CSV table of C-alpha atoms in Angstrom, one decimal:
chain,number,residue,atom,x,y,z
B,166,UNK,CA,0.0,0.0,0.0
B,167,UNK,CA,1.4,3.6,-0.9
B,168,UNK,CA,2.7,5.9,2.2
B,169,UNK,CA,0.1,8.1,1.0
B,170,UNK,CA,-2.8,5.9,1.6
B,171,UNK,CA,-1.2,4.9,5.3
B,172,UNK,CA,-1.0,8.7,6.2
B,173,UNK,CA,-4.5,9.1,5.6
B,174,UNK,CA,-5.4,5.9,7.7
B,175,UNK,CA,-6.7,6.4,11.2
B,176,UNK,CA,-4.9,5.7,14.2
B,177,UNK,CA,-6.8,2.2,15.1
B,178,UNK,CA,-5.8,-0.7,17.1
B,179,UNK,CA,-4.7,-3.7,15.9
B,180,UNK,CA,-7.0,-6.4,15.6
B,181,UNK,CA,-8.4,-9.2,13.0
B,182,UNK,CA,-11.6,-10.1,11.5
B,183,UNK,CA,-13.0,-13.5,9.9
B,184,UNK,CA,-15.1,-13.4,7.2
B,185,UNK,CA,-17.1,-16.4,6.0
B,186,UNK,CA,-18.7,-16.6,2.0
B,187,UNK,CA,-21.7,-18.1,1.3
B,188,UNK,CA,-21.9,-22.1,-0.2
B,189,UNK,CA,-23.4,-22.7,-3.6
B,190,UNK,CA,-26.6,-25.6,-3.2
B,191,UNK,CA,-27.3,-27.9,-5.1
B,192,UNK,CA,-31.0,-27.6,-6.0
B,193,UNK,CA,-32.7,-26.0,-9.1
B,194,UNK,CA,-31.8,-25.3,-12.6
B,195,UNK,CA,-28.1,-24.2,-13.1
B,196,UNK,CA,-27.2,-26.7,-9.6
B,197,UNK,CA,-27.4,-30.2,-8.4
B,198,UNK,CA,-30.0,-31.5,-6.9
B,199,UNK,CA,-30.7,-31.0,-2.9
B,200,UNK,CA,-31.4,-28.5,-0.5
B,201,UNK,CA,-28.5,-25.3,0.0
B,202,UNK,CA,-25.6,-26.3,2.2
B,203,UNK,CA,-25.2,-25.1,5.0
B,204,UNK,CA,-22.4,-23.4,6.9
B,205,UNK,CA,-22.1,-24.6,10.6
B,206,UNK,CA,-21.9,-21.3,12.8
B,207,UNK,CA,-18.8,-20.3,14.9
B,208,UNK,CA,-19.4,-21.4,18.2
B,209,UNK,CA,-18.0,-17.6,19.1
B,210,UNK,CA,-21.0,-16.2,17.7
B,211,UNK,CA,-23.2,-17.4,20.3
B,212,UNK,CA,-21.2,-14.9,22.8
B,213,UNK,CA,-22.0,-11.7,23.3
B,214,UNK,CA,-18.7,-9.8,21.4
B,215,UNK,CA,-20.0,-9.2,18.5
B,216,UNK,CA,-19.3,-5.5,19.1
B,217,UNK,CA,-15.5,-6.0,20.4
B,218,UNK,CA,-15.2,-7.7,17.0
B,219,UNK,CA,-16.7,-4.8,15.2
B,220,UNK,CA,-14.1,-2.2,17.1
B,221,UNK,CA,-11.0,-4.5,16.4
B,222,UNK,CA,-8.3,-3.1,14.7
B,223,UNK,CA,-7.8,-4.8,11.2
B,224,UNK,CA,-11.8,-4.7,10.9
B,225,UNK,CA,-11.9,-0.8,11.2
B,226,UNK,CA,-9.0,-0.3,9.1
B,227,UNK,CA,-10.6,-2.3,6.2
B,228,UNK,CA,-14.1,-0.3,6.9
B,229,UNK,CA,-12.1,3.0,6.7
B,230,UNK,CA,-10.3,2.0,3.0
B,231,UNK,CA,-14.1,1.3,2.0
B,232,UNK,CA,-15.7,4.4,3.1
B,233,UNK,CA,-12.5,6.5,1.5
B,234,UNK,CA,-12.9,4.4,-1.6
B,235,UNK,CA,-16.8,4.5,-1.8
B,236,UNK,CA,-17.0,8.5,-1.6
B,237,UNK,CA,-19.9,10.3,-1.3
B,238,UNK,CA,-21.5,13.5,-0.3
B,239,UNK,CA,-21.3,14.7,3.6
B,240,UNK,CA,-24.2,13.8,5.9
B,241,UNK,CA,-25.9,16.7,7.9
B,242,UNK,CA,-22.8,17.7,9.8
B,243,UNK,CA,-20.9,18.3,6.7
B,244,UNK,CA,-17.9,16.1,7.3
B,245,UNK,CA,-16.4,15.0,3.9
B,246,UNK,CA,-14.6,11.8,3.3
B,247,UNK,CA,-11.3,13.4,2.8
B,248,UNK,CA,-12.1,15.0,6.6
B,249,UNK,CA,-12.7,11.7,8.2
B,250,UNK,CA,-9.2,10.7,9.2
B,251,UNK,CA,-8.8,14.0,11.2
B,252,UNK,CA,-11.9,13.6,12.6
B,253,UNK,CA,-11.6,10.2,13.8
B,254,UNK,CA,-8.7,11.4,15.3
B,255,UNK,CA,-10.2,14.2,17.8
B,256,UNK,CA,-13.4,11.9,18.2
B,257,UNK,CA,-12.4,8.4,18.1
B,258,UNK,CA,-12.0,7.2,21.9
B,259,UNK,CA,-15.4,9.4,22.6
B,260,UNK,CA,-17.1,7.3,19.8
B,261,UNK,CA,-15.5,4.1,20.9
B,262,UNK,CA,-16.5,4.8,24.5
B,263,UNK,CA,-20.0,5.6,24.0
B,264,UNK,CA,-20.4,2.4,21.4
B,265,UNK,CA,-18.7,0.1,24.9
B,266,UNK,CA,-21.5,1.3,27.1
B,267,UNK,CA,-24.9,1.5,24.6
B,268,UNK,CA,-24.9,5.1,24.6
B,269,UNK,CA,-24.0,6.3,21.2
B,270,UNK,CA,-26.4,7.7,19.4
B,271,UNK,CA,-26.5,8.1,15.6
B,272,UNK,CA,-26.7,11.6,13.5
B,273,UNK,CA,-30.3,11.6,11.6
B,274,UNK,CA,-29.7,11.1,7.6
B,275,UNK,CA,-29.4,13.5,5.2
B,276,UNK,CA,-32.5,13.4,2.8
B,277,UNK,CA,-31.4,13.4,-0.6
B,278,UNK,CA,-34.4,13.0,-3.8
B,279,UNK,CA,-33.2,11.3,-6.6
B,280,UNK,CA,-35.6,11.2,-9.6
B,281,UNK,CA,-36.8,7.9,-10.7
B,282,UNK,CA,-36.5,7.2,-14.8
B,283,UNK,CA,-39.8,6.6,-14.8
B,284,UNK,CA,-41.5,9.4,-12.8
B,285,UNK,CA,-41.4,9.8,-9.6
B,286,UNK,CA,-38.5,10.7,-6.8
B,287,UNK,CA,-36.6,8.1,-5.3
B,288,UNK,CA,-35.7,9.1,-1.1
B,289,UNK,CA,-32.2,8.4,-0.1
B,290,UNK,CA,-31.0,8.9,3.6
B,291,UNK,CA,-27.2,9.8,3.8
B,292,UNK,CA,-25.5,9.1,6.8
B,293,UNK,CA,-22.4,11.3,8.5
B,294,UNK,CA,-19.2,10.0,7.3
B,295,UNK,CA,-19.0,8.4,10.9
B,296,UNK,CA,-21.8,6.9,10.7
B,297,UNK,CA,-21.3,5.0,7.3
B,298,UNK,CA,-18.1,3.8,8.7
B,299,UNK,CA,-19.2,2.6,11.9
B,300,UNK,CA,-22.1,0.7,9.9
B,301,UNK,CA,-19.4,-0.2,7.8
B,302,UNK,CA,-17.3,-1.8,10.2
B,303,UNK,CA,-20.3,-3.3,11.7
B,304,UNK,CA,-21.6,-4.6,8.0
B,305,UNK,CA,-17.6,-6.7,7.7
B,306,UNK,CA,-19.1,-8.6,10.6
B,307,UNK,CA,-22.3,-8.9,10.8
B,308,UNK,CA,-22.4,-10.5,6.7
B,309,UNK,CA,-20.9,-13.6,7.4
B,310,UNK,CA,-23.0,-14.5,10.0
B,311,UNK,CA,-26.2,-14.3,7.8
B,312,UNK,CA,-25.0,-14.1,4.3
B,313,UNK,CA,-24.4,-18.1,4.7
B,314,UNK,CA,-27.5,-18.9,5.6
B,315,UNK,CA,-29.0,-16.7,2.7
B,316,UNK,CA,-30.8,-18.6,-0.7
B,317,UNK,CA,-28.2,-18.8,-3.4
B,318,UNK,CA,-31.0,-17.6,-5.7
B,319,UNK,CA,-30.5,-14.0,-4.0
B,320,UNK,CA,-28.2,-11.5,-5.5
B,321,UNK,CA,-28.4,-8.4,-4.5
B,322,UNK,CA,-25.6,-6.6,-2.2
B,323,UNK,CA,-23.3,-10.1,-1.7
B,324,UNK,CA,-20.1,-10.7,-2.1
B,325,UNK,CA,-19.2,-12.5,-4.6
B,326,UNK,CA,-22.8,-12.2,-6.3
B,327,UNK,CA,-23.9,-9.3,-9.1
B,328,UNK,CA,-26.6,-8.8,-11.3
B,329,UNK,CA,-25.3,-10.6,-14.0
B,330,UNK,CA,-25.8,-13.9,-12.4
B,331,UNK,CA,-29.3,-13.0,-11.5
B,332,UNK,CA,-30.0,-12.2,-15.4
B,333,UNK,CA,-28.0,-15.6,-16.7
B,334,UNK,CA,-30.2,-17.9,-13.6
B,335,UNK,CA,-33.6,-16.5,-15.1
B,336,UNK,CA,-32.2,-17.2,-18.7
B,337,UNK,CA,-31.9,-20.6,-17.5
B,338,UNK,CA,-34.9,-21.1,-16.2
B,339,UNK,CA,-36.6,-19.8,-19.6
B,340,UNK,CA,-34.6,-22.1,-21.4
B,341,UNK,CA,-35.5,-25.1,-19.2
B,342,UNK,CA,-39.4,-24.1,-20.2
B,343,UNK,CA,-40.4,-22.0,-17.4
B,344,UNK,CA,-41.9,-19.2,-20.0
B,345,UNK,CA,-44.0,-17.6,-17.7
B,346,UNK,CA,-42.8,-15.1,-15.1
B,347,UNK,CA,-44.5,-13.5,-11.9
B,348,UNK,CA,-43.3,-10.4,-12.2
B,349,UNK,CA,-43.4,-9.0,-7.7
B,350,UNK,CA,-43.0,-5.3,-7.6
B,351,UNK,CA,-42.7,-4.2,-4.1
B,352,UNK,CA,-44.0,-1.0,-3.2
B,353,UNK,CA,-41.4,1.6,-1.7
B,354,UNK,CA,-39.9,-1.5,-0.1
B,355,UNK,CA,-36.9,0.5,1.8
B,356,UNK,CA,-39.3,3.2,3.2
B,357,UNK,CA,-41.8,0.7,4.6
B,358,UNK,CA,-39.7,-2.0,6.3
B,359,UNK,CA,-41.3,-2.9,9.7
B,360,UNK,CA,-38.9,-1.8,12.7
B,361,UNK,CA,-39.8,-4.5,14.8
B,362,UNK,CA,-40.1,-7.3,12.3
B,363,UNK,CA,-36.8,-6.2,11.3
B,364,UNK,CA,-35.1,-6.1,14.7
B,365,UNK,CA,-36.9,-9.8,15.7
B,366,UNK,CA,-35.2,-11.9,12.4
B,367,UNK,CA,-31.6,-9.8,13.5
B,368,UNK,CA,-32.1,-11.2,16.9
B,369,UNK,CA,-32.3,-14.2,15.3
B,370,UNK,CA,-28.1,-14.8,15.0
B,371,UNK,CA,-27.4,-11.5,16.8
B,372,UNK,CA,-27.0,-12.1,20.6
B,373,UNK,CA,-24.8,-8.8,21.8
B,374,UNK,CA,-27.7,-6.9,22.6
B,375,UNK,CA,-25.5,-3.4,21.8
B,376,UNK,CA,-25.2,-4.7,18.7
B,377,UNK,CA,-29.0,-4.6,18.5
B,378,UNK,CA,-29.2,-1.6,20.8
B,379,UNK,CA,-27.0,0.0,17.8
B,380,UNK,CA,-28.6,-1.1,14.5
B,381,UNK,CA,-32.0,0.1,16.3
B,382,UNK,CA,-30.6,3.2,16.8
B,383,UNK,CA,-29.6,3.8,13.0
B,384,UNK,CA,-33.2,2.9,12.3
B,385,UNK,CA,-34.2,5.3,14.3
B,386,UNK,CA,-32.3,8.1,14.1
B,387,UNK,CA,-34.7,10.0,11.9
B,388,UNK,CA,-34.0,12.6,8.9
B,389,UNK,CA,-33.0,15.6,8.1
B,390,UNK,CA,-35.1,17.5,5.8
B,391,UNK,CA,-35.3,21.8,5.0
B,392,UNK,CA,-34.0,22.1,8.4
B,393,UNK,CA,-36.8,19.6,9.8
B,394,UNK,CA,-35.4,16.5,11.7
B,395,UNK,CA,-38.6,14.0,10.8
B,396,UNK,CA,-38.8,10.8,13.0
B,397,UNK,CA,-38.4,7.6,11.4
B,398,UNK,CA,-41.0,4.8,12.6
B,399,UNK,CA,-40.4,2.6,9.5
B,400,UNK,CA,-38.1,1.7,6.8
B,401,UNK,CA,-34.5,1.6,6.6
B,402,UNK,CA,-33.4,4.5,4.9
B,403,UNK,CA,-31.5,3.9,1.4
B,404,UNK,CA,-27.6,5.1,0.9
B,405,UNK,CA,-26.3,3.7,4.4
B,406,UNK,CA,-23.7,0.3,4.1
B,407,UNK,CA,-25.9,-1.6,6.8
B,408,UNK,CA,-29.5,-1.1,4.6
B,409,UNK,CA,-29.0,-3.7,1.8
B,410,UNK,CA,-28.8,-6.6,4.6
B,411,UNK,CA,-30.9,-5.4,6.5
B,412,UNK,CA,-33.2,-5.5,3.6
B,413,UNK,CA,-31.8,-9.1,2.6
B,414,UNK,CA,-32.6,-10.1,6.3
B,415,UNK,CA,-36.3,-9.4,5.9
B,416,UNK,CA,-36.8,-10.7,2.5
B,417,UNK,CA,-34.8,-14.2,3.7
B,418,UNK,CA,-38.3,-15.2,5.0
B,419,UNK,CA,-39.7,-14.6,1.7
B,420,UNK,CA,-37.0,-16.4,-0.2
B,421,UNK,CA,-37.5,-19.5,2.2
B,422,UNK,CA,-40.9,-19.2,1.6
B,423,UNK,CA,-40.7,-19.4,-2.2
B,424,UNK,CA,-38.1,-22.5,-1.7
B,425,UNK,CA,-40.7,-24.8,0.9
B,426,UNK,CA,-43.3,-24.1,-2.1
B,427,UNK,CA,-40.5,-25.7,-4.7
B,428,UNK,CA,-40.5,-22.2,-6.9
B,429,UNK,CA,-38.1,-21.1,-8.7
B,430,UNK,CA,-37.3,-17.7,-8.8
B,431,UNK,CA,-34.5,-15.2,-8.7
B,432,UNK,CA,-34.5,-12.0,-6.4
B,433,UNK,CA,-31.9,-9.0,-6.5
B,434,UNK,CA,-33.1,-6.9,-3.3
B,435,UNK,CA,-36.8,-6.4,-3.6
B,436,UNK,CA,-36.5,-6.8,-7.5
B,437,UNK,CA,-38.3,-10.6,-7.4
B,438,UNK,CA,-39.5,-13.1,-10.5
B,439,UNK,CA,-40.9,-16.0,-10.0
B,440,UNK,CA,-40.5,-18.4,-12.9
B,441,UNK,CA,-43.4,-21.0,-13.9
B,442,UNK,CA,-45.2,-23.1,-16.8
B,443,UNK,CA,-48.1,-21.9,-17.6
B,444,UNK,CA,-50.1,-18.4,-17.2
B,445,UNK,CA,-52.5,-19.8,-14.6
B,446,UNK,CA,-49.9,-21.2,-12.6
B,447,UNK,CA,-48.4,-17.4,-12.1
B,448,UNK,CA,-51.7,-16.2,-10.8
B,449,UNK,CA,-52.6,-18.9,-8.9
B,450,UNK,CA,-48.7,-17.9,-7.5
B,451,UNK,CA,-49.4,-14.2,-7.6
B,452,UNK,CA,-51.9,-14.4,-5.3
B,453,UNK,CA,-50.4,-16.8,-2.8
B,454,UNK,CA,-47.6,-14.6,-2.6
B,455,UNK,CA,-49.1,-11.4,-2.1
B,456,UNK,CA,-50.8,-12.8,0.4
B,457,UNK,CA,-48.0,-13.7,2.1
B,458,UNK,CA,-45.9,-10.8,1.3
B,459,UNK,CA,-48.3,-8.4,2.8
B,460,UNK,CA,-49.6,-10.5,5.7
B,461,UNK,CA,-46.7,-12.2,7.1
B,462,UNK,CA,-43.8,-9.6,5.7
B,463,UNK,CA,-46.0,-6.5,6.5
B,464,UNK,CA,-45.1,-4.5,3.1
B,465,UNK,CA,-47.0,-3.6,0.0
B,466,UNK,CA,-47.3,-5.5,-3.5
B,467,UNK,CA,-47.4,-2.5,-6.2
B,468,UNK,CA,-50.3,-4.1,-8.2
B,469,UNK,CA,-49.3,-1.6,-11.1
B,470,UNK,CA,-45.9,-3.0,-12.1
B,471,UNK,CA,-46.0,-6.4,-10.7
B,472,UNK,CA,-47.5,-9.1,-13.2
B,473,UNK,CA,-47.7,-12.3,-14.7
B,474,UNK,CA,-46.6,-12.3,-18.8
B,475,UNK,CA,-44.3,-13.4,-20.8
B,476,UNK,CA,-40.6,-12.5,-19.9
B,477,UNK,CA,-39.5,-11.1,-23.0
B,478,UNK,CA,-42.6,-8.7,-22.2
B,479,UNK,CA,-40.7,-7.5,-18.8
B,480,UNK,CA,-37.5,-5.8,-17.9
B,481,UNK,CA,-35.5,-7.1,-15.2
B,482,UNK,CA,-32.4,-5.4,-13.9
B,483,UNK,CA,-32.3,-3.1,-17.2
B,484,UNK,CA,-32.5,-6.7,-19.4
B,485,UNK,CA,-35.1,-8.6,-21.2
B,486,UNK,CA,-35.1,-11.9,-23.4
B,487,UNK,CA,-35.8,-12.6,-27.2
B,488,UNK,CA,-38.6,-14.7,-27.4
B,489,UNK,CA,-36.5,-18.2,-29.1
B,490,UNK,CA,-35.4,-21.4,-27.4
B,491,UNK,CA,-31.9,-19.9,-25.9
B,492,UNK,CA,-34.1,-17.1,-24.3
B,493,UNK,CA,-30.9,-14.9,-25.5
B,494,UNK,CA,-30.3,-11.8,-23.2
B,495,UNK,CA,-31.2,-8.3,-25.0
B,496,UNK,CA,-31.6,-4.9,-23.8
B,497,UNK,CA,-35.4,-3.6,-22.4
B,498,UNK,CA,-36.6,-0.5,-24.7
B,499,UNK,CA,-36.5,1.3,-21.8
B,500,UNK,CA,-32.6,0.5,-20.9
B,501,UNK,CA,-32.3,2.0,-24.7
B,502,UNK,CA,-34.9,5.1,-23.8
B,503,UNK,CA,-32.9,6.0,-20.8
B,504,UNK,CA,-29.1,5.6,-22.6
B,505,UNK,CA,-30.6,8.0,-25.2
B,506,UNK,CA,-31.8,10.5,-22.5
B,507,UNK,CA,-28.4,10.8,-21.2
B,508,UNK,CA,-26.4,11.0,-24.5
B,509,UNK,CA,-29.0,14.1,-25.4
B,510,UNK,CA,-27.9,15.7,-22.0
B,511,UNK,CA,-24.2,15.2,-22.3
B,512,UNK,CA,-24.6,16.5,-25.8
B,513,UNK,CA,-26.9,19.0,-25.8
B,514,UNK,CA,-25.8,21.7,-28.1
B,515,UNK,CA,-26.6,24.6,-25.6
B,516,UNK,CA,-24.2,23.5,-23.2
B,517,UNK,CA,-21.4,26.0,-23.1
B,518,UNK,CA,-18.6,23.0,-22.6
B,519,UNK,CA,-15.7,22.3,-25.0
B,520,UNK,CA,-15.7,19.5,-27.1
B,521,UNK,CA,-12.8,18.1,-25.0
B,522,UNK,CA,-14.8,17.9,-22.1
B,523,UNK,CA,-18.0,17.0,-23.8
B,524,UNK,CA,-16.3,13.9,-25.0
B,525,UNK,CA,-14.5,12.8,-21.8
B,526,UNK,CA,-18.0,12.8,-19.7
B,527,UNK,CA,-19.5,11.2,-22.5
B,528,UNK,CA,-16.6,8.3,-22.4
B,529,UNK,CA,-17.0,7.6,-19.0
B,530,UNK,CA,-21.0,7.6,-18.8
B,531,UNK,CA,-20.6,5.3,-21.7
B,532,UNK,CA,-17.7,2.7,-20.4
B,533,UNK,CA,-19.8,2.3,-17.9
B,534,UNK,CA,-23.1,1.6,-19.4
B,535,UNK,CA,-20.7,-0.8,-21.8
B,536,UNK,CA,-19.3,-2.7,-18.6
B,537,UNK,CA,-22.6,-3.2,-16.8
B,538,UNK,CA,-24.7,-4.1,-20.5
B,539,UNK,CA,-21.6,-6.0,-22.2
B,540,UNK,CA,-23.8,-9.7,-21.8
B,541,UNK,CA,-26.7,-8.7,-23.8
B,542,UNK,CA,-26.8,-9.8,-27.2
B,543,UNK,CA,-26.6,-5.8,-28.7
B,544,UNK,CA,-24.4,-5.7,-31.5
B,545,UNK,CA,-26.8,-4.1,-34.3
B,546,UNK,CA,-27.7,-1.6,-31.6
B,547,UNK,CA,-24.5,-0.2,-30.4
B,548,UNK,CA,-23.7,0.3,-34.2
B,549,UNK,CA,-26.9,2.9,-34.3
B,550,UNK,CA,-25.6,4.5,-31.1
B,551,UNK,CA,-22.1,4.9,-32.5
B,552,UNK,CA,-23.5,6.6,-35.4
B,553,UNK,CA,-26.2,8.5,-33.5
B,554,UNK,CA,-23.8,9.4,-30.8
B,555,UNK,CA,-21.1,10.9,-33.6
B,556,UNK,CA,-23.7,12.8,-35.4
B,557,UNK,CA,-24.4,14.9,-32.2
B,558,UNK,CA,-21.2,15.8,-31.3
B,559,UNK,CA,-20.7,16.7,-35.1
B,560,UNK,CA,-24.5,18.3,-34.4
B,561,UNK,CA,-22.5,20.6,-31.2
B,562,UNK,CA,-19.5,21.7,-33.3
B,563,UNK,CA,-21.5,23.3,-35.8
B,564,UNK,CA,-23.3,24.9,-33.3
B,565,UNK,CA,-20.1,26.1,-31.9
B,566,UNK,CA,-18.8,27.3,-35.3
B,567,UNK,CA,-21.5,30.0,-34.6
B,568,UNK,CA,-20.2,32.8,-37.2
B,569,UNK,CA,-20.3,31.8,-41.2
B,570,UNK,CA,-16.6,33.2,-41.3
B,571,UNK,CA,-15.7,30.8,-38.7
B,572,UNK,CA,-17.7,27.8,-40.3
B,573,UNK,CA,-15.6,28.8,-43.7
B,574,UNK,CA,-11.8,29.0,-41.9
B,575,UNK,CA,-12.8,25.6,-40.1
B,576,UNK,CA,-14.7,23.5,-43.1
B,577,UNK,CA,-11.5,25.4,-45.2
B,578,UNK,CA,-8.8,23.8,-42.6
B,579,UNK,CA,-10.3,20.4,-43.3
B,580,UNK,CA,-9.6,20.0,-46.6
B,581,UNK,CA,-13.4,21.3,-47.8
B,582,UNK,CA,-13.4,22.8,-51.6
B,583,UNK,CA,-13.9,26.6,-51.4
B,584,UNK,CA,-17.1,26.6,-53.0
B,585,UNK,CA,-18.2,23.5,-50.7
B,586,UNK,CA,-17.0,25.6,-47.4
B,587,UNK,CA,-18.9,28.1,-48.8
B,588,UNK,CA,-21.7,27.3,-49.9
B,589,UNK,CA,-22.2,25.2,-46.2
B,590,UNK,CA,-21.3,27.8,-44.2
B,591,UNK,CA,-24.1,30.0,-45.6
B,592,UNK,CA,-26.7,27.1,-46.0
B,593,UNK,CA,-30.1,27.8,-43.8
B,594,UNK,CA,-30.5,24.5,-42.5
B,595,UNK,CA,-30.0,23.6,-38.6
B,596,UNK,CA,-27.4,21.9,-36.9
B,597,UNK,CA,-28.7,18.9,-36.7
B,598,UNK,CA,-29.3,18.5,-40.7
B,599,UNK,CA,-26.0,19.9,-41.0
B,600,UNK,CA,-24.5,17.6,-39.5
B,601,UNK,CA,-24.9,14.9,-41.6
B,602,UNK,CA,-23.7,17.1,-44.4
B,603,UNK,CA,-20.0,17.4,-42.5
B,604,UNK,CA,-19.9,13.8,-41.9
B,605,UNK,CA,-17.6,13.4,-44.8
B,606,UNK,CA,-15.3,16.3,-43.6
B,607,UNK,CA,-14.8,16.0,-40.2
């Protein structure tokens, strides 16, 4: 590690931390046959140093590298990531003190509204820098403990796990004749977790009771908005380390559940399908599990985006499937719709930016919309969008060449004919026709 990096570490004690990964089953389509397999507990996890864990040395280093790497904006005391070292250095032993006897009490969350691509705001709750690393160092050891014991046909937020193994396992359950999908749409599913349902399947493997003294508290510790700290009875507010298994915690029950019934199905957080034989089937299944879902689970089925069709008729995690025998992975129109809205923002031609600049943010937004989409079968569409995409930046520097003597010296400098240069400078057209008519010289 560079000098750099250990200057900027805080001054922690030394310690370890174990870390355990979850063990593939054997069980549905794309496994063996029997039920998952299971990982036998530590017997130190029955003792109530769970928290001493959490505050070793080693474990808080790695949390700190995370929270460093991870970024983000400052929660409501305004604390940035690059400030964290020097403020765990005048606050540390306070912190530490206060997390030893049950008294530390979080900061309430920033609330941030992001805007959802298809209407509507997304909240996110964004946590002081101290408090995303403590949940951070108390994330490193509280995952082991339940991510083994979690279905392998969950992939959201665990290690070792993405999304593109949640996309290939549904394209294998389409291609085993499963052509039907329940499509389960939860409704606002991180604003509306139940507290106390929450807190009763942690105390499930989680026996320090400051441990669950702690994570009630970040549930708890309300949200910051114009000003307004809001109290927060339920939900576990998005943008903090610890929400995602949390969230996985709760929605275990519902992936044991869909397991005892012999369904398969594939969930990334509360994104869920449910993959079955025939159209009654999923609404004889749809019902069942709403039922469930909203009785047993306490949260809401969104009855207006969940369904049962088809599922090259629905998009799951930004993917959909041709409609042959290899179910073959494709893009969802609105994965397309939503790359175009961004490409028109980056290059919108009243954007004072230089070209240089234009192309660089255009580079990265699209290296890593390549990275994430690179397994769907897309060729004939990133051809358009290479020729799309070229045309409006060639759209943009004719904007830019605002002044006909300016078009002339430039389509001049390019090798243009005089009469050519000319005669396009002066043409009437807009920049977007025109910019199919300097393809040739640019």
């Amino acid at each position: 590690m560079r000098s750099s990096e250990e200057q900027r570490k805080p001054n922690i004690p030394q310690g370890s931390c174990r870390q355990r990964g979850a063990v593939k089953p054997q069980g549905y389509v794309g496994a063996p046959s029997s039920s998952p397999a299971q990982v036998a507990p530590s017997p130190r996890e029955d003792q109530n140093d769970l928290l001493e864990k959490m505050l070793e040395g080693n474990n808080l280093r790695l949390a700190y590298k995370r929270v460093v790497q991870n970024g983000g904006a400052p929660g409501v005391d305004g604390v940035t990531v690059a400030e964290l070292q020097a403020y765990l250095k005048t606050h540390w032993e306070t912190v530490k003190a206060e997390l030893l006897a049950g008294t530390y009490r979080p900061a309430p969350v920033k609330r941030v509204e992001i805007p959802k691509p298809g209407g509507g705001v997304r909240l996110l709750g964004i946590p002081t820098v101290m408090d995303r690393f403590l949940q951070q160092a108390l994330l490193q050891v509280m995952n082991p403990i339940f991510d083994a014991d979690f279905s392998w046909y969950s992939y959201g937020f665990r290690p070792g796990k993405r999304a593109h193994d949640a996309v290939k396992q549904a394209q294998r359950y389409i291609q085993s004749g499963r052509r039907w999908v329940v499509d389960l749409d939860l409704e606002k599913f991180f604003d509306q977790v139940n507290h106390d349902m929450l807190m009763a399947r942690v105390a499930r493997k989680v026996k320090d009771k400051r441990v669950l003294k702690l994570i009630r508290a970040y549930l708890s510790a309300g949200a910051m908005e114009n000003g307004v700290c809001q109290k927060t009875e339920e939900g576990t507010p998005q943008g903090g380390p610890l929400s995602p298994l949390l969230a996985n915690i709760l929605l275990d029950d519902l992936d044991k559940e869909l397991t005892k019934r012999g369904l398969r199905f594939v969930r990334y957080a509360d994104d869920c399908n449910i993959f079955v034989a025939s159209k009654r089937a999923g609404e004889r299944v749809m019902r069942s599990i709403t039922h469930y879902v909203e009785g047993k689970l306490k949260l809401k089925v969104n009855r207006d985006k969940s369904a049962v069709d088809r599922p090259w008729n629905r998009r799951f995690l930004g993917f959909s499937f041709l409609r042959n025998r290899q179910a073959t992975i494709r893009l969802s129109p609105k994965t397309i719709s939503r790359l175009k809205e961004k490409v028109r923002e980056l290059t919108n031609r009243s954007r004072s930016i230089s070209m240089e600049e234009r192309i660089l943010k255009l580079n990265r937004y699209l290296m890593g919309w390549i990275g994430y989409f690179r397994i769907a079968s897309a060729k004939g569409h990133c051809e358009r969008f290479d020729k799309w995409i070229r045309r409006r930046l060639r759209m943009c520097l004719w904007k830019q060449w605002k002044r006909v003597r300016t078009r002339i010296r430039e389509l001049r400098a390019l090798g243009v004919p005089e009469w050519a240069a000319f005669m396009m400078a002066n043409s009437r057209k807009g920049a977007w026709e025109m910019s199919r008519n300097i393809n040739n010289a640019l």
